[in-house]
């Protein structure tokens, strides 16, 4: 740093603060408490609060130990107002930097423009007072008042708004600008990491590779940007074969593990494709499957051999025939189709009226099939075809095979369309 360099930040005048408080953060409120506990004349502060609320505080200059602004009275007379706050000494900053670099959470909070209580508490334990107390905010004003006047009061109220947005304003006032502070924290954090690695090596502890996630997150704004994400592969990866000459450990089924690994690769590929798709952040979260549902999904997506299918059927609490029906349902509509396949529900009056209205409007009068209703299921009389009404208002086609109703197609909003596919194929 150049000799004689004094950091300074200037903030443009803030708009009037009609209908809002001057501080919402706890550290901004602590700043105002120091002001209000220090001033001897509450009426002067009240006038200052009014001036700040009306937007009569000009651009605010912040530098170590001093904040300055021009404040206009209600008669438009302008006054230069300053408020002084003692900065930390070099030795005190040294202690603060050591304390802050010990906990990556402190750095992360500051980079998020927050000043958590534990940061202030840890600083106090190190003998450092970051926030001002009674008598710490010393006023100077060209109106020549000896105590806080309306002009210095207005300046302090406006600075509380700045502190809400950026606690680095307070740290600059105490003597360090943001860039220098972060650079010094980065140097100390790196030195601490090197010392830790050396200590572990001397103790015979294998050195950890990479960087801890919390430390990387804390330093995210002072590190180079991450490289762009790699493009989506052309297809899922192929998991390694477990067919080796070595006998597996007891209870381990290599073919089942290979099956699960292949399924995981396909699912990871699909999840990555969804994550890279435009608008992914606005999509609803995918529902978590129950173990029974996931067993059906595995059987539907993975096409297992007979032995693995039997294991999946047992996990899904279904026999071979029941698993086959569930797999068909899954392929037509996932969890929604599986729920309709497994469940029989009685539509309420509103749902029943809506279903009957859809059926009545699906065919011309006299052209529709004769349907026999049982709960949410409408069976075509004299035919092995059935419509099932789902809770979402869609119709699912079913056909009877070997005495069992099985899914025959995806859901349709129109019952006639759902039934047409079944009847044309029968």
Short mmCIF file of C-alpha atoms in Angstrom, two decimals:
data_model
loop_
_atom_site.label_atom_id
_atom_site.label_comp_id
_atom_site.label_asym_id
_atom_site.label_seq_id
_atom_site.Cartn_x
_atom_site.Cartn_y
_atom_site.Cartn_z
CA UNK A 1 0.00 0.00 0.00
CA UNK A 2 1.30 3.51 -0.81
CA UNK A 3 2.56 5.62 2.09
CA UNK A 4 -0.03 8.19 3.13
CA UNK A 5 -2.84 6.36 1.36
CA UNK A 6 -6.15 6.85 3.09
CA UNK A 7 -9.08 4.80 1.75
CA UNK A 8 -12.34 6.62 1.22
CA UNK A 9 -15.78 5.76 -0.13
CA UNK A 10 -18.41 8.24 -1.18
CA UNK A 11 -22.07 7.26 -1.26
CA UNK A 12 -24.58 9.21 -3.31
CA UNK A 13 -27.35 10.97 -1.44
CA UNK A 14 -30.14 8.57 -0.53
CA UNK A 15 -33.76 9.29 -1.42
CA UNK A 16 -36.22 10.32 1.31
CA UNK A 17 -37.07 7.55 3.76
CA UNK A 18 -40.78 8.19 4.03
CA UNK A 19 -42.69 5.51 5.89
CA UNK A 20 -39.70 3.33 6.79
CA UNK A 21 -37.22 2.91 9.61
CA UNK A 22 -33.58 3.88 9.30
CA UNK A 23 -32.15 0.49 10.28
CA UNK A 24 -33.48 -3.04 9.94
CA UNK A 25 -30.24 -4.93 10.68
CA UNK A 26 -29.24 -5.46 14.28
CA UNK A 27 -25.87 -3.75 13.71
CA UNK A 28 -27.57 -0.72 12.14
CA UNK A 29 -29.86 -0.52 15.16
CA UNK A 30 -26.82 -0.78 17.46
CA UNK A 31 -25.32 2.22 15.63
CA UNK A 32 -28.46 4.27 16.25
CA UNK A 33 -28.59 3.21 19.89
CA UNK A 34 -25.05 4.54 20.36
CA UNK A 35 -26.18 7.84 18.85
CA UNK A 36 -29.37 8.11 20.88
CA UNK A 37 -27.63 7.11 24.13
CA UNK A 38 -24.89 9.69 23.52
CA UNK A 39 -26.93 12.77 22.55
CA UNK A 40 -28.01 14.94 25.48
CA UNK A 41 -30.90 16.63 23.69
CA UNK A 42 -33.50 14.26 22.28
CA UNK A 43 -35.28 17.09 20.49
CA UNK A 44 -32.20 17.81 18.40
CA UNK A 45 -32.09 14.17 17.32
CA UNK A 46 -35.78 14.28 16.51
CA UNK A 47 -35.14 17.22 14.18
CA UNK A 48 -32.19 15.36 12.68
CA UNK A 49 -34.35 12.31 12.05
CA UNK A 50 -36.83 14.53 10.20
CA UNK A 51 -34.08 16.04 8.03
CA UNK A 52 -32.79 12.58 7.12
CA UNK A 53 -36.29 11.33 6.38
CA UNK A 54 -36.84 14.28 4.02
CA UNK A 55 -33.65 13.46 2.10
CA UNK A 56 -31.71 16.57 3.17
CA UNK A 57 -28.41 14.70 3.67
CA UNK A 58 -26.07 14.99 0.69
CA UNK A 59 -23.44 12.53 -0.48
CA UNK A 60 -21.78 10.76 2.46
CA UNK A 61 -18.00 10.40 2.54
CA UNK A 62 -16.62 7.58 4.72
CA UNK A 63 -12.94 7.30 5.62
CA UNK A 64 -11.05 5.96 8.63
CA UNK A 65 -12.24 7.72 11.76
CA UNK A 66 -14.67 10.13 10.07
CA UNK A 67 -17.92 10.41 8.11
CA UNK A 68 -18.79 13.68 6.38
CA UNK A 69 -21.78 15.11 4.53
CA UNK A 70 -23.44 18.41 3.76
CA UNK A 71 -26.82 18.63 5.48
CA UNK A 72 -29.47 21.21 4.58
CA UNK A 73 -31.76 22.76 7.16
CA UNK A 74 -35.42 23.09 6.29
CA UNK A 75 -34.67 26.71 5.30
CA UNK A 76 -32.07 25.35 2.79
CA UNK A 77 -29.06 26.55 4.82
CA UNK A 78 -26.24 24.05 4.24
CA UNK A 79 -23.89 22.83 6.97
CA UNK A 80 -20.86 20.60 6.81
CA UNK A 81 -21.33 17.85 9.38
CA UNK A 82 -18.80 15.29 10.55
CA UNK A 83 -19.05 12.40 12.98
CA UNK A 84 -15.84 10.91 14.34
CA UNK A 85 -15.28 7.33 15.52
CA UNK A 86 -11.93 6.16 16.80
CA UNK A 87 -10.24 3.61 14.53
CA UNK A 88 -8.59 0.40 15.61
CA UNK A 89 -4.85 0.40 16.12
CA UNK A 90 -2.53 -1.76 14.01
CA UNK A 91 -2.20 -4.16 16.93
CA UNK A 92 -6.00 -4.35 17.29
CA UNK A 93 -6.42 -4.98 13.57
CA UNK A 94 -3.81 -7.73 13.85
CA UNK A 95 -5.90 -9.42 16.53
CA UNK A 96 -9.10 -8.96 14.52
CA UNK A 97 -7.56 -10.51 11.40
CA UNK A 98 -6.24 -13.48 13.36
CA UNK A 99 -9.67 -14.01 14.93
CA UNK A 100 -11.61 -13.66 11.66
CA UNK A 101 -9.29 -15.93 9.67
CA UNK A 102 -9.77 -18.75 12.18
CA UNK A 103 -13.43 -19.15 11.21
CA UNK A 104 -14.38 -19.21 7.54
CA UNK A 105 -17.95 -18.39 8.56
CA UNK A 106 -16.83 -14.89 9.58
CA UNK A 107 -15.43 -14.24 6.10
CA UNK A 108 -18.52 -15.73 4.43
CA UNK A 109 -20.82 -13.48 6.50
CA UNK A 110 -18.90 -10.33 5.61
CA UNK A 111 -18.90 -11.24 1.92
CA UNK A 112 -22.67 -11.66 2.20
CA UNK A 113 -22.80 -8.12 3.60
CA UNK A 114 -23.77 -9.35 7.05
CA UNK A 115 -22.31 -8.88 10.51
CA UNK A 116 -23.50 -11.86 12.56
CA UNK A 117 -23.55 -11.56 16.36
CA UNK A 118 -20.91 -14.28 16.75
CA UNK A 119 -18.43 -12.17 14.75
CA UNK A 120 -18.93 -9.22 17.08
CA UNK A 121 -18.85 -11.51 20.12
CA UNK A 122 -15.59 -13.15 19.00
CA UNK A 123 -14.09 -9.70 18.39
CA UNK A 124 -15.17 -8.57 21.86
CA UNK A 125 -13.57 -11.69 23.34
CA UNK A 126 -10.35 -10.58 21.63
CA UNK A 127 -10.69 -7.14 23.27
CA UNK A 128 -12.06 -5.36 20.18
CA UNK A 129 -15.26 -3.31 20.03
CA UNK A 130 -16.45 -3.12 16.44
CA UNK A 131 -19.75 -1.37 17.11
CA UNK A 132 -19.75 2.06 18.76
CA UNK A 133 -20.94 2.52 22.32
CA UNK A 134 -22.07 5.45 24.44
CA UNK A 135 -19.93 8.52 23.71
CA UNK A 136 -18.06 6.93 20.79
CA UNK A 137 -19.80 8.99 18.06
CA UNK A 138 -18.22 12.45 18.37
CA UNK A 139 -19.99 15.26 16.45
CA UNK A 140 -18.47 18.21 14.57
CA UNK A 141 -20.65 20.65 12.64
CA UNK A 142 -20.23 24.05 11.04
CA UNK A 143 -23.31 25.21 12.96
CA UNK A 144 -20.89 25.17 15.93
CA UNK A 145 -23.11 23.14 18.24
CA UNK A 146 -21.09 21.38 20.94
CA UNK A 147 -23.38 18.33 21.16
CA UNK A 148 -25.15 16.33 18.49
CA UNK A 149 -27.18 18.83 16.50
CA UNK A 150 -29.92 18.09 13.94
CA UNK A 151 -27.26 17.99 11.20
CA UNK A 152 -24.94 15.39 12.75
CA UNK A 153 -27.99 13.48 13.91
CA UNK A 154 -29.34 13.41 10.33
CA UNK A 155 -25.95 12.21 9.10
CA UNK A 156 -25.92 9.34 11.62
CA UNK A 157 -29.44 8.28 10.69
CA UNK A 158 -28.45 8.22 7.03
CA UNK A 159 -25.31 6.20 7.77
CA UNK A 160 -27.51 3.63 9.55
CA UNK A 161 -29.17 3.01 6.19
CA UNK A 162 -25.75 2.54 4.57
CA UNK A 163 -24.70 0.11 7.31
CA UNK A 164 -27.83 -1.96 6.65
CA UNK A 165 -26.64 -2.48 3.09
CA UNK A 166 -22.94 -2.95 3.79
CA UNK A 167 -21.21 -3.52 7.16
CA UNK A 168 -17.87 -2.81 5.45
CA UNK A 169 -18.82 0.86 5.94
CA UNK A 170 -18.27 0.37 9.67
CA UNK A 171 -14.99 -1.47 9.12
CA UNK A 172 -13.75 1.33 6.86
CA UNK A 173 -14.66 3.83 9.55
CA UNK A 174 -12.62 1.71 11.98
CA UNK A 175 -9.65 1.84 9.60
CA UNK A 176 -9.72 -0.86 6.87
CA UNK A 177 -11.30 -0.71 3.43
CA UNK A 178 -12.90 -3.82 1.96
CA UNK A 179 -10.17 -4.68 -0.55
CA UNK A 180 -7.33 -4.44 1.94
CA UNK A 181 -9.28 -6.34 4.59
CA UNK A 182 -10.12 -9.22 2.26
CA UNK A 183 -6.56 -9.39 0.92
CA UNK A 184 -5.16 -9.62 4.45
CA UNK A 185 -7.72 -12.25 5.43
CA UNK A 186 -6.86 -14.29 2.33
CA UNK A 187 -3.13 -14.17 3.16
CA UNK A 188 -3.72 -15.24 6.76
CA UNK A 189 -6.17 -18.00 5.78
CA UNK A 190 -3.66 -19.38 3.27
CA UNK A 191 -0.85 -19.23 5.82
CA UNK A 192 -3.03 -20.98 8.39
CA UNK A 193 -3.85 -23.75 5.89
CA UNK A 194 -0.15 -24.25 5.11
CA UNK A 195 0.72 -24.44 8.81
CA UNK A 196 -2.07 -26.96 9.35
CA UNK A 197 -0.79 -29.14 6.53
CA UNK A 198 2.75 -29.01 7.91
CA UNK A 199 1.55 -29.87 11.42
CA UNK A 200 -0.42 -32.85 10.11
CA UNK A 201 2.55 -34.04 8.05
CA UNK A 202 4.90 -33.83 11.02
CA UNK A 203 2.39 -35.80 13.09
CA UNK A 204 2.17 -38.51 10.43
CA UNK A 205 -1.40 -37.58 9.43
CA UNK A 206 -2.03 -37.87 5.67
CA UNK A 207 -2.55 -34.40 4.20
CA UNK A 208 -6.07 -33.73 3.00
CA UNK A 209 -6.36 -33.01 -0.69
CA UNK A 210 -8.25 -30.04 -2.06
CA UNK A 211 -9.99 -27.25 -0.16
CA UNK A 212 -12.72 -27.53 2.44
CA UNK A 213 -16.12 -26.62 1.02
CA UNK A 214 -16.86 -23.98 3.68
CA UNK A 215 -13.50 -22.30 3.06
CA UNK A 216 -14.04 -22.27 -0.71
CA UNK A 217 -17.51 -20.78 -0.22
CA UNK A 218 -16.17 -18.12 2.14
CA UNK A 219 -13.54 -17.07 -0.41
CA UNK A 220 -15.82 -17.23 -3.45
CA UNK A 221 -15.65 -13.47 -4.14
CA UNK A 222 -11.87 -13.20 -3.87
CA UNK A 223 -10.97 -16.25 -5.96
CA UNK A 224 -10.86 -16.49 -9.77
CA UNK A 225 -14.21 -17.43 -11.37
CA UNK A 226 -15.01 -21.08 -11.92
CA UNK A 227 -14.59 -22.43 -15.45
CA UNK A 228 -17.78 -22.87 -17.48
CA UNK A 229 -19.57 -26.21 -16.99
CA UNK A 230 -18.63 -29.04 -19.31
CA UNK A 231 -21.08 -29.88 -22.11
CA UNK A 232 -23.58 -32.67 -21.61
CA UNK A 233 -22.14 -36.05 -22.70
CA UNK A 234 -23.69 -37.77 -25.69
CA UNK A 235 -24.96 -40.65 -23.56
CA UNK A 236 -24.78 -42.06 -20.02
CA UNK A 237 -21.49 -43.56 -18.90
CA UNK A 238 -20.94 -47.31 -18.81
CA UNK A 239 -20.33 -48.62 -15.28
CA UNK A 240 -17.45 -51.06 -14.75
CA UNK A 241 -18.04 -54.79 -14.95
CA UNK A 242 -17.90 -56.68 -11.65
CA UNK A 243 -17.46 -60.06 -13.34
CA UNK A 244 -13.98 -60.87 -12.04
CA UNK A 245 -12.18 -63.99 -10.92
CA UNK A 246 -12.36 -62.86 -7.30
CA UNK A 247 -15.26 -64.29 -5.34
CA UNK A 248 -17.60 -61.57 -3.99
CA UNK A 249 -17.95 -60.94 -0.28
CA UNK A 250 -20.75 -62.74 1.49
CA UNK A 251 -24.19 -61.33 0.75
CA UNK A 252 -22.99 -59.31 -2.28
CA UNK A 253 -24.70 -59.97 -5.60
CA UNK A 254 -22.41 -58.65 -8.40
CA UNK A 255 -25.11 -58.74 -11.07
CA UNK A 256 -27.50 -56.79 -8.84
CA UNK A 257 -24.78 -54.21 -8.18
CA UNK A 258 -24.09 -53.89 -11.91
CA UNK A 259 -27.81 -53.41 -12.50
CA UNK A 260 -28.01 -50.64 -9.87
CA UNK A 261 -24.84 -48.97 -11.19
CA UNK A 262 -26.21 -48.90 -14.73
CA UNK A 263 -29.50 -47.44 -13.45
CA UNK A 264 -27.60 -44.79 -11.47
CA UNK A 265 -25.64 -43.77 -14.56
CA UNK A 266 -28.84 -43.36 -16.59
CA UNK A 267 -30.56 -41.39 -13.85
CA UNK A 268 -27.52 -39.15 -13.30
CA UNK A 269 -27.44 -38.40 -17.03
CA UNK A 270 -31.14 -37.51 -17.03
CA UNK A 271 -30.78 -35.31 -13.93
CA UNK A 272 -27.81 -33.49 -15.47
CA UNK A 273 -29.73 -32.91 -18.69
CA UNK A 274 -32.63 -31.46 -16.70
CA UNK A 275 -30.31 -29.26 -14.64
CA UNK A 276 -28.74 -27.78 -17.79
CA UNK A 277 -32.09 -27.18 -19.47
CA UNK A 278 -33.40 -23.62 -19.75
CA UNK A 279 -35.88 -22.80 -17.00
CA UNK A 280 -34.82 -25.68 -14.77
CA UNK A 281 -34.83 -23.43 -11.70
CA UNK A 282 -38.54 -22.73 -12.15
CA UNK A 283 -39.55 -26.38 -12.35
CA UNK A 284 -41.22 -28.02 -9.32
CA UNK A 285 -39.20 -30.46 -7.27
CA UNK A 286 -39.55 -34.12 -8.20
CA UNK A 287 -41.46 -36.15 -5.63
CA UNK A 288 -39.42 -38.65 -3.63
CA UNK A 289 -40.36 -42.24 -4.43
CA UNK A 290 -41.21 -44.79 -1.78
CA UNK A 291 -39.08 -47.97 -1.80
CA UNK A 292 -42.01 -49.86 -3.34
CA UNK A 293 -42.45 -47.27 -6.10
CA UNK A 294 -38.71 -47.23 -6.78
CA UNK A 295 -38.68 -51.00 -7.14
CA UNK A 296 -41.35 -50.69 -9.85
CA UNK A 297 -39.37 -47.91 -11.53
CA UNK A 298 -36.23 -50.06 -11.55
CA UNK A 299 -38.12 -52.94 -13.11
CA UNK A 300 -39.69 -50.64 -15.72
CA UNK A 301 -36.54 -48.75 -16.69
CA UNK A 302 -33.87 -51.41 -16.24
CA UNK A 303 -35.53 -54.46 -17.81
CA UNK A 304 -33.98 -56.93 -15.35
CA UNK A 305 -33.64 -60.65 -15.89
CA UNK A 306 -36.11 -63.03 -14.25
CA UNK A 307 -34.06 -63.47 -11.07
CA UNK A 308 -33.64 -59.73 -10.45
CA UNK A 309 -37.28 -59.12 -11.43
CA UNK A 310 -38.33 -61.54 -8.71
CA UNK A 311 -36.26 -59.62 -6.15
CA UNK A 312 -37.76 -56.33 -7.30
CA UNK A 313 -41.25 -57.79 -7.16
CA UNK A 314 -40.66 -58.83 -3.56
CA UNK A 315 -39.33 -55.33 -2.75
CA UNK A 316 -42.41 -53.82 -4.37
CA UNK A 317 -44.59 -56.25 -2.37
CA UNK A 318 -45.99 -57.75 -5.60
CA UNK A 319 -45.87 -61.14 -7.25
CA UNK A 320 -44.61 -61.59 -10.83
CA UNK A 321 -48.01 -60.84 -12.39
CA UNK A 322 -48.57 -57.86 -10.11
CA UNK A 323 -45.14 -56.46 -10.94
CA UNK A 324 -45.84 -56.82 -14.66
CA UNK A 325 -49.06 -54.79 -14.32
CA UNK A 326 -47.31 -52.13 -12.22
CA UNK A 327 -44.48 -51.89 -14.76
CA UNK A 328 -46.97 -51.28 -17.55
CA UNK A 329 -48.63 -48.54 -15.52
CA UNK A 330 -45.29 -46.91 -14.74
CA UNK A 331 -44.29 -46.80 -18.39
CA UNK A 332 -47.55 -45.06 -19.26
CA UNK A 333 -47.45 -42.41 -16.57
CA UNK A 334 -45.06 -42.87 -13.65
CA UNK A 335 -46.36 -42.37 -10.12
CA UNK A 336 -49.71 -40.95 -11.28
CA UNK A 337 -50.44 -44.03 -13.40
CA UNK A 338 -49.26 -46.33 -10.60
CA UNK A 339 -51.62 -44.65 -8.12
CA UNK A 340 -54.57 -45.15 -10.48
CA UNK A 341 -53.55 -48.76 -11.08
CA UNK A 342 -53.29 -49.59 -7.38
CA UNK A 343 -56.00 -47.45 -5.87
CA UNK A 344 -59.76 -47.39 -6.09
CA UNK A 345 -61.31 -44.18 -4.87
CA UNK A 346 -64.81 -42.74 -4.68
CA UNK A 347 -65.05 -39.35 -6.35
CA UNK A 348 -66.80 -36.69 -4.31
CA UNK A 349 -69.93 -34.95 -5.59
CA UNK A 350 -67.97 -32.29 -7.50
CA UNK A 351 -65.53 -34.75 -9.07
CA UNK A 352 -68.35 -37.14 -9.91
CA UNK A 353 -70.39 -34.38 -11.58
CA UNK A 354 -67.37 -33.29 -13.59
CA UNK A 355 -66.61 -36.88 -14.69
CA UNK A 356 -70.21 -37.48 -15.76
CA UNK A 357 -70.25 -34.19 -17.68
CA UNK A 358 -67.10 -35.24 -19.55
CA UNK A 359 -68.62 -38.61 -20.40
CA UNK A 360 -71.86 -37.03 -21.57
CA UNK A 361 -70.07 -34.58 -23.88
CA UNK A 362 -67.60 -37.16 -25.27
CA UNK A 363 -70.11 -38.81 -27.63
CA UNK A 364 -73.15 -37.74 -29.58
CA UNK A 365 -76.37 -38.74 -27.89
CA UNK A 366 -77.00 -42.44 -28.45
CA UNK A 367 -73.51 -43.11 -29.90
CA UNK A 368 -71.61 -43.66 -26.67
CA UNK A 369 -70.93 -47.07 -25.13
CA UNK A 370 -72.95 -48.36 -22.20
CA UNK A 371 -70.88 -47.85 -19.07
CA UNK A 372 -71.25 -49.39 -15.63
CA UNK A 373 -69.77 -47.25 -12.83
CA UNK A 374 -68.03 -48.54 -9.69
CA UNK A 375 -66.20 -45.81 -7.79
CA UNK A 376 -63.81 -44.14 -10.21
CA UNK A 377 -64.02 -47.00 -12.70
CA UNK A 378 -66.37 -47.10 -15.69
CA UNK A 379 -66.48 -50.51 -17.40
CA UNK A 380 -67.85 -50.87 -20.94
CA UNK A 381 -70.72 -53.33 -20.71
CA UNK A 382 -70.13 -56.42 -22.85
CA UNK A 383 -66.49 -55.50 -23.53
CA UNK A 384 -63.12 -56.07 -21.94
CA UNK A 385 -62.47 -52.32 -21.77
CA UNK A 386 -62.54 -49.91 -18.86
CA UNK A 387 -61.93 -46.24 -18.09
CA UNK A 388 -60.44 -45.14 -14.79
CA UNK A 389 -60.91 -41.57 -13.61
CA UNK A 390 -57.83 -40.16 -11.90
CA UNK A 391 -57.77 -37.58 -9.09
CA UNK A 392 -56.27 -35.09 -11.58
CA UNK A 393 -59.37 -35.33 -13.83
CA UNK A 394 -57.75 -37.45 -16.56
CA UNK A 395 -58.97 -40.78 -17.96
CA UNK A 396 -56.82 -43.92 -18.06
CA UNK A 397 -57.71 -46.84 -20.41
CA UNK A 398 -57.62 -50.44 -19.17
CA UNK A 399 -58.25 -53.80 -20.80
CA UNK A 400 -58.89 -57.21 -19.29
CA UNK A 401 -56.23 -59.83 -19.91
CA UNK A 402 -56.49 -63.35 -18.46
CA UNK A 403 -59.00 -62.15 -15.90
CA UNK A 404 -56.94 -59.14 -14.75
CA UNK A 405 -57.39 -55.45 -15.58
CA UNK A 406 -54.15 -54.02 -16.98
CA UNK A 407 -53.17 -50.51 -18.17
CA UNK A 408 -53.60 -50.05 -21.91
CA UNK A 409 -52.33 -46.54 -22.61
CA UNK A 410 -51.49 -43.09 -21.29
CA UNK A 411 -54.03 -40.76 -19.74
CA UNK A 412 -56.29 -38.55 -21.84
CA UNK A 413 -58.34 -35.49 -20.94
CA UNK A 414 -61.12 -36.78 -23.23
CA UNK A 415 -62.67 -40.13 -22.19
CA UNK A 416 -63.65 -40.90 -25.78
CA UNK A 417 -60.03 -40.53 -26.93
CA UNK A 418 -58.82 -42.81 -24.15
CA UNK A 419 -61.40 -45.46 -24.95
CA UNK A 420 -60.90 -45.18 -28.73
CA UNK A 421 -57.33 -46.45 -28.47
CA UNK A 422 -58.46 -49.47 -26.45
CA UNK A 423 -61.39 -50.35 -28.68
CA UNK A 424 -59.44 -49.93 -31.89
CA UNK A 425 -56.80 -52.33 -30.61
CA UNK A 426 -59.24 -54.90 -29.29
#
